[in-house]
mmCIF file of C-alpha atoms in Angstrom:
data_model
loop_
_atom_site.group_PDB
_atom_site.id
_atom_site.type_symbol
_atom_site.label_atom_id
_atom_site.label_comp_id
_atom_site.label_asym_id
_atom_site.label_seq_id
_atom_site.Cartn_x
_atom_site.Cartn_y
_atom_site.Cartn_z
ATOM 1 C CA UNK A 1 0.143 -0.022 0.296
ATOM 2 C CA UNK A 2 1.705 3.796 -0.976
ATOM 3 C CA UNK A 3 1.467 6.317 1.423
ATOM 4 C CA UNK A 4 -1.250 7.903 -0.836
ATOM 5 C CA UNK A 5 -3.322 5.148 0.007
ATOM 6 C CA UNK A 6 -2.877 5.522 3.720
ATOM 7 C CA UNK A 7 -3.998 8.319 5.320
ATOM 8 C CA UNK A 8 -1.807 7.365 8.482
ATOM 9 C CA UNK A 9 1.001 7.535 6.326
ATOM 10 C CA UNK A 10 0.820 10.660 4.741
ATOM 11 C CA UNK A 11 3.060 13.289 5.792
ATOM 12 C CA UNK A 12 2.196 15.920 8.727
ATOM 13 C CA UNK A 13 3.234 18.670 6.355
ATOM 14 C CA UNK A 14 0.038 18.300 4.439
ATOM 15 C CA UNK A 15 -1.602 20.110 6.784
ATOM 16 C CA UNK A 16 0.420 23.071 6.721
ATOM 17 C CA UNK A 17 -0.211 24.647 2.935
ATOM 18 C CA UNK A 18 -2.229 27.707 3.271
ATOM 19 C CA UNK A 19 -6.100 26.931 2.725
ATOM 20 C CA UNK A 20 -7.959 29.831 2.864
ATOM 21 C CA UNK A 21 -11.608 27.541 3.311
ATOM 22 C CA UNK A 22 -10.125 26.074 6.457
ATOM 23 C CA UNK A 23 -9.226 29.538 7.413
ATOM 24 C CA UNK A 24 -12.877 30.703 7.356
ATOM 25 C CA UNK A 25 -14.019 27.841 8.832
ATOM 26 C CA UNK A 26 -11.530 28.656 12.412
ATOM 27 C CA UNK A 27 -13.033 31.793 11.900
ATOM 28 C CA UNK A 28 -16.482 31.301 11.715
ATOM 29 C CA UNK A 29 -16.061 28.425 14.563
ATOM 30 C CA UNK A 30 -14.613 30.890 16.826
ATOM 31 C CA UNK A 31 -16.956 34.272 16.143
ATOM 32 C CA UNK A 32 -19.166 33.412 18.786
ATOM 33 C CA UNK A 33 -16.820 33.792 21.523
ATOM 34 C CA UNK A 34 -15.053 37.230 20.081
ATOM 35 C CA UNK A 35 -17.544 39.601 21.903
ATOM 36 C CA UNK A 36 -16.855 37.990 25.278
ATOM 37 C CA UNK A 37 -13.148 37.728 24.720
ATOM 38 C CA UNK A 38 -12.844 41.777 24.006
ATOM 39 C CA UNK A 39 -15.114 42.523 26.913
ATOM 40 C CA UNK A 40 -12.538 40.703 29.105
ATOM 41 C CA UNK A 41 -9.573 41.884 27.780
ATOM 42 C CA UNK A 42 -11.741 45.632 28.489
ATOM 43 C CA UNK A 43 -12.161 44.582 32.144
ATOM 44 C CA UNK A 44 -8.232 43.711 31.931
ATOM 45 C CA UNK A 45 -7.391 46.807 30.235
ATOM 46 C CA UNK A 46 -8.931 49.160 32.638
ATOM 47 C CA UNK A 47 -7.762 46.757 35.843
ATOM 48 C CA UNK A 48 -4.049 47.400 34.846
ATOM 49 C CA UNK A 49 -4.556 51.110 34.674
ATOM 50 C CA UNK A 50 -6.538 51.254 38.297
ATOM 51 C CA UNK A 51 -3.851 49.491 39.300
ATOM 52 C CA UNK A 52 -1.283 51.626 39.232
ATOM 53 C CA UNK A 53 0.477 50.630 35.799
ATOM 54 C CA UNK A 54 1.087 53.620 33.373
ATOM 55 C CA UNK A 55 -0.292 53.767 29.836
ATOM 56 C CA UNK A 56 2.838 52.239 27.983
ATOM 57 C CA UNK A 57 3.288 49.994 30.785
ATOM 58 C CA UNK A 58 0.131 48.375 30.853
ATOM 59 C CA UNK A 59 0.622 48.720 26.880
ATOM 60 C CA UNK A 60 3.249 46.549 27.062
ATOM 61 C CA UNK A 61 2.089 43.830 29.513
ATOM 62 C CA UNK A 62 -0.999 43.367 27.151
ATOM 63 C CA UNK A 63 1.255 42.810 23.891
ATOM 64 C CA UNK A 64 3.680 40.828 25.694
ATOM 65 C CA UNK A 65 1.935 38.577 28.515
ATOM 66 C CA UNK A 66 -1.241 38.451 26.417
ATOM 67 C CA UNK A 67 -2.791 35.942 29.373
ATOM 68 C CA UNK A 68 -5.770 37.631 31.069
ATOM 69 C CA UNK A 69 -5.621 35.398 34.057
ATOM 70 C CA UNK A 70 -1.890 35.540 34.724
ATOM 71 C CA UNK A 71 -2.272 39.095 34.700
ATOM 72 C CA UNK A 72 -4.910 39.773 36.876
ATOM 73 C CA UNK A 73 -3.009 37.798 39.097
ATOM 74 C CA UNK A 74 -0.299 39.776 38.986
ATOM 75 C CA UNK A 75 -1.791 42.878 39.106
ATOM 76 C CA UNK A 76 -2.355 43.233 42.997
ATOM 77 C CA UNK A 77 1.011 41.349 43.750
ATOM 78 C CA UNK A 78 2.345 43.864 41.781
ATOM 79 C CA UNK A 79 0.307 47.371 43.227
ATOM 80 C CA UNK A 80 1.641 45.807 46.879
ATOM 81 C CA UNK A 81 5.165 45.784 45.495
ATOM 82 C CA UNK A 82 5.487 41.768 46.124
ATOM 83 C CA UNK A 83 8.870 40.451 44.976
ATOM 84 C CA UNK A 84 9.471 40.108 41.771
ATOM 85 C CA UNK A 85 9.886 35.892 42.401
ATOM 86 C CA UNK A 86 6.314 36.142 43.847
ATOM 87 C CA UNK A 87 4.705 37.979 40.851
ATOM 88 C CA UNK A 88 6.449 35.661 38.263
ATOM 89 C CA UNK A 89 5.612 31.875 40.698
ATOM 90 C CA UNK A 90 1.878 33.207 40.791
ATOM 91 C CA UNK A 91 1.657 33.952 37.024
ATOM 92 C CA UNK A 92 3.474 30.611 36.587
ATOM 93 C CA UNK A 93 0.685 28.720 38.132
ATOM 94 C CA UNK A 94 -1.997 30.411 36.910
ATOM 95 C CA UNK A 95 -1.056 29.318 33.492
ATOM 96 C CA UNK A 96 0.318 26.018 34.149
ATOM 97 C CA UNK A 97 -2.623 24.681 32.179
ATOM 98 C CA UNK A 98 -1.116 25.915 28.983
ATOM 99 C CA UNK A 99 1.631 22.716 29.435
ATOM 100 C CA UNK A 100 -1.321 20.745 29.062
ATOM 101 C CA UNK A 101 -2.760 22.789 26.104
ATOM 102 C CA UNK A 102 0.960 22.006 24.951
ATOM 103 C CA UNK A 103 0.933 18.297 25.178
ATOM 104 C CA UNK A 104 -2.328 18.074 23.393
ATOM 105 C CA UNK A 105 -1.344 20.473 20.786
ATOM 106 C CA UNK A 106 1.881 20.008 20.144
ATOM 107 C CA UNK A 107 2.000 16.664 18.380
ATOM 108 C CA UNK A 108 -0.566 17.969 15.703
ATOM 109 C CA UNK A 109 2.136 20.333 14.428
ATOM 110 C CA UNK A 110 5.619 18.846 16.184
ATOM 111 C CA UNK A 111 6.898 18.813 12.347
ATOM 112 C CA UNK A 112 7.259 22.464 12.024
ATOM 113 C CA UNK A 113 10.010 24.544 13.090
ATOM 114 C CA UNK A 114 10.671 25.343 16.504
ATOM 115 C CA UNK A 115 10.261 29.337 15.940
ATOM 116 C CA UNK A 116 6.144 28.562 14.098
ATOM 117 C CA UNK A 117 5.884 26.735 17.347
ATOM 118 C CA UNK A 118 6.911 29.133 19.715
ATOM 119 C CA UNK A 119 5.094 32.026 17.638
ATOM 120 C CA UNK A 120 1.864 29.786 18.060
ATOM 121 C CA UNK A 121 2.095 29.026 21.242
ATOM 122 C CA UNK A 122 1.884 32.540 22.309
ATOM 123 C CA UNK A 123 -1.359 33.136 20.429
ATOM 124 C CA UNK A 124 -2.613 30.500 21.634
ATOM 125 C CA UNK A 125 -5.369 30.605 24.347
ATOM 126 C CA UNK A 126 -8.013 28.474 26.119
ATOM 127 C CA UNK A 127 -10.684 28.730 23.517
ATOM 128 C CA UNK A 128 -8.794 28.373 20.348
ATOM 129 C CA UNK A 129 -7.164 25.148 21.806
ATOM 130 C CA UNK A 130 -10.244 23.614 22.838
ATOM 131 C CA UNK A 131 -11.927 24.269 19.228
ATOM 132 C CA UNK A 132 -9.020 23.159 17.443
ATOM 133 C CA UNK A 133 -9.101 19.351 19.385
ATOM 134 C CA UNK A 134 -13.006 19.719 19.097
ATOM 135 C CA UNK A 135 -12.167 20.122 15.235
ATOM 136 C CA UNK A 136 -8.870 18.070 14.855
ATOM 137 C CA UNK A 137 -9.237 15.105 17.586
ATOM 138 C CA UNK A 138 -6.960 12.852 16.223
ATOM 139 C CA UNK A 139 -3.378 13.394 14.372
ATOM 140 C CA UNK A 140 -3.989 12.087 11.259
ATOM 141 C CA UNK A 141 -2.824 14.612 8.816
ATOM 142 C CA UNK A 142 -5.903 16.646 6.622
ATOM 143 C CA UNK A 143 -5.490 19.529 4.455
ATOM 144 C CA UNK A 144 -5.750 22.884 5.763
ATOM 145 C CA UNK A 145 -5.513 21.853 9.589
ATOM 146 C CA UNK A 146 -2.508 25.256 10.358
ATOM 147 C CA UNK A 147 -4.941 27.494 8.385
ATOM 148 C CA UNK A 148 -7.713 26.147 10.465
ATOM 149 C CA UNK A 149 -6.002 26.320 13.758
ATOM 150 C CA UNK A 150 -4.697 30.336 12.640
ATOM 151 C CA UNK A 151 -8.435 31.308 11.871
ATOM 152 C CA UNK A 152 -9.585 30.529 15.081
ATOM 153 C CA UNK A 153 -6.193 32.109 17.055
ATOM 154 C CA UNK A 154 -5.604 35.794 14.782
ATOM 155 C CA UNK A 155 -9.487 36.679 15.548
ATOM 156 C CA UNK A 156 -8.675 35.950 18.893
ATOM 157 C CA UNK A 157 -5.590 37.408 19.607
ATOM 158 C CA UNK A 158 -6.745 40.934 18.008
ATOM 159 C CA UNK A 159 -10.303 41.110 20.131
ATOM 160 C CA UNK A 160 -8.569 41.077 22.655
ATOM 161 C CA UNK A 161 -6.070 43.440 22.282
ATOM 162 C CA UNK A 162 -8.498 45.656 21.026
ATOM 163 C CA UNK A 163 -10.162 45.255 24.169
ATOM 164 C CA UNK A 164 -7.959 45.983 26.536
ATOM 165 C CA UNK A 165 -6.309 48.582 24.659
ATOM 166 C CA UNK A 166 -9.723 50.046 24.737
ATOM 167 C CA UNK A 167 -10.274 49.292 28.041
ATOM 168 C CA UNK A 168 -6.322 51.038 28.936
ATOM 169 C CA UNK A 169 -7.703 54.550 27.714
ATOM 170 C CA UNK A 170 -10.579 54.140 29.095
ATOM 171 C CA UNK A 171 -9.144 53.155 32.518
ATOM 172 C CA UNK A 172 -7.836 56.942 33.800
ATOM 173 C CA UNK A 173 -11.654 58.190 32.915
ATOM 174 C CA UNK A 174 -14.122 55.309 34.773
ATOM 175 C CA UNK A 175 -14.869 56.327 38.042
ATOM 176 C CA UNK A 176 -13.612 53.922 40.975
ATOM 177 C CA UNK A 177 -16.972 53.919 42.251
ATOM 178 C CA UNK A 178 -17.796 51.229 39.311
ATOM 179 C CA UNK A 179 -16.659 48.113 41.645
ATOM 180 C CA UNK A 180 -14.078 47.220 38.754
ATOM 181 C CA UNK A 181 -12.471 44.778 40.514
ATOM 182 C CA UNK A 182 -16.285 42.917 40.767
ATOM 183 C CA UNK A 183 -16.243 43.322 36.971
ATOM 184 C CA UNK A 184 -12.812 41.584 36.941
ATOM 185 C CA UNK A 185 -14.081 38.811 39.327
ATOM 186 C CA UNK A 186 -17.577 38.242 36.986
ATOM 187 C CA UNK A 187 -15.162 37.774 34.141
ATOM 188 C CA UNK A 188 -13.218 35.191 35.592
ATOM 189 C CA UNK A 189 -16.065 33.576 36.742
ATOM 190 C CA UNK A 190 -17.539 33.526 32.971
ATOM 191 C CA UNK A 191 -14.312 31.913 31.831
ATOM 192 C CA UNK A 192 -14.499 29.145 34.877
ATOM 193 C CA UNK A 193 -17.293 28.065 35.042
ATOM 194 C CA UNK A 194 -17.231 26.587 31.625
ATOM 195 C CA UNK A 195 -14.295 24.681 32.307
ATOM 196 C CA UNK A 196 -15.454 22.458 35.090
ATOM 197 C CA UNK A 197 -16.497 19.990 32.824
ATOM 198 C CA UNK A 198 -16.502 16.985 35.912
ATOM 199 C CA UNK A 199 -16.462 16.242 39.602
ATOM 200 C CA UNK A 200 -12.665 17.059 39.416
ATOM 201 C CA UNK A 201 -12.572 20.014 38.523
ATOM 202 C CA UNK A 202 -15.414 20.888 40.442
ATOM 203 C CA UNK A 203 -13.802 19.757 43.745
ATOM 204 C CA UNK A 204 -10.397 21.543 42.695
ATOM 205 C CA UNK A 205 -12.239 24.934 42.444
ATOM 206 C CA UNK A 206 -13.913 24.350 45.419
ATOM 207 C CA UNK A 207 -10.265 23.288 47.310
ATOM 208 C CA UNK A 208 -9.124 26.341 46.084
ATOM 209 C CA UNK A 209 -11.700 29.072 47.278
ATOM 210 C CA UNK A 210 -11.942 27.545 50.575
ATOM 211 C CA UNK A 211 -7.918 27.507 51.171
ATOM 212 C CA UNK A 212 -8.166 31.305 49.483
ATOM 213 C CA UNK A 213 -10.304 32.360 51.987
ATOM 214 C CA UNK A 214 -8.395 30.460 54.633
ATOM 215 C CA UNK A 215 -5.084 32.091 53.973
ATOM 216 C CA UNK A 216 -6.149 35.419 52.813
ATOM 217 C CA UNK A 217 -4.351 36.840 55.601
ATOM 218 C CA UNK A 218 -0.735 35.604 53.801
ATOM 219 C CA UNK A 219 1.635 38.353 52.815
ATOM 220 C CA UNK A 220 2.211 39.099 49.334
ATOM 221 C CA UNK A 221 -1.053 37.496 48.462
ATOM 222 C CA UNK A 222 0.732 33.619 49.025
ATOM 223 C CA UNK A 223 -2.949 32.543 49.664
ATOM 224 C CA UNK A 224 -3.798 33.196 45.697
ATOM 225 C CA UNK A 225 -0.388 30.896 44.629
ATOM 226 C CA UNK A 226 -1.304 28.622 47.461
ATOM 227 C CA UNK A 227 -4.661 27.764 46.923
ATOM 228 C CA UNK A 228 -4.610 27.347 42.406
ATOM 229 C CA UNK A 229 -1.534 24.674 43.642
ATOM 230 C CA UNK A 230 -4.132 22.839 46.168
ATOM 231 C CA UNK A 231 -6.518 23.303 43.751
ATOM 232 C CA UNK A 232 -4.277 21.547 41.047
ATOM 233 C CA UNK A 233 -3.382 19.029 43.184
ATOM 234 C CA UNK A 234 -7.116 17.721 44.608
ATOM 235 C CA UNK A 235 -8.438 18.013 41.102
ATOM 236 C CA UNK A 236 -5.297 15.933 39.159
ATOM 237 C CA UNK A 237 -5.601 13.441 42.558
ATOM 238 C CA UNK A 238 -9.456 13.124 41.690
ATOM 239 C CA UNK A 239 -9.449 12.663 38.618
ATOM 240 C CA UNK A 240 -6.727 9.611 39.248
ATOM 241 C CA UNK A 241 -8.610 7.903 41.291
ATOM 242 C CA UNK A 242 -11.908 8.098 39.383
ATOM 243 C CA UNK A 243 -9.821 6.411 36.203
ATOM 244 C CA UNK A 244 -8.139 3.790 38.771
ATOM 245 C CA UNK A 245 -11.750 3.136 39.678
ATOM 246 C CA UNK A 246 -13.313 3.097 36.294
ATOM 247 C CA UNK A 247 -10.364 0.554 35.423
ATOM 248 C CA UNK A 248 -11.243 -1.630 38.307
ATOM 249 C CA UNK A 249 -14.939 -1.698 37.223
ATOM 250 C CA UNK A 250 -13.762 -2.393 33.738
#
């Protein structure tokens, strides 16, 4: 049997050629999420300015970091003048989920040059990775796979940056009594709730919430870092326990 007859033997690069139809399909798939992404970016943009960052600093952060949850988690630490290692450690822990995303997405594009993979990693987001894996659940080479991914990621990145930049410039004009801290909390909840897809994730969130309350008085907001770590470990242990129980029953 030739490679042409066996899809499993086709080169992975078959999905790399530009494909306008695949790009359009990716764009249409991600389109319903763009307004929410822009709104969340708006909240984060305002929060950056309200936390004491200057406009240039806020612009630099949104363009370089591109991680809303990590940005929101680090802002109170920056305002409190926490040690730099605490800020970096908090952002790292909050974004550890991208290690899992990379493990899932990486095999699809492991053949690409590292610079291109690095770039794709930078513009990736929670929803874009999830939508891509729904469309391509297997590693089978498919024409237009890379274009579909870009059709998801490029609009998502632009929606975030547009919302965030508008928020940055609006930040100084918005009264503090509007309660933007609460708005930021609501924005995080809107992202978090759909991710609680099983009992393990729900238990992890509940444990993290309890730890964050109990450890509220720790210096440098270390209670947040502790809550994230304990919540993640809890979810992983429960997930592993359920998996072993399922195997025994099978």
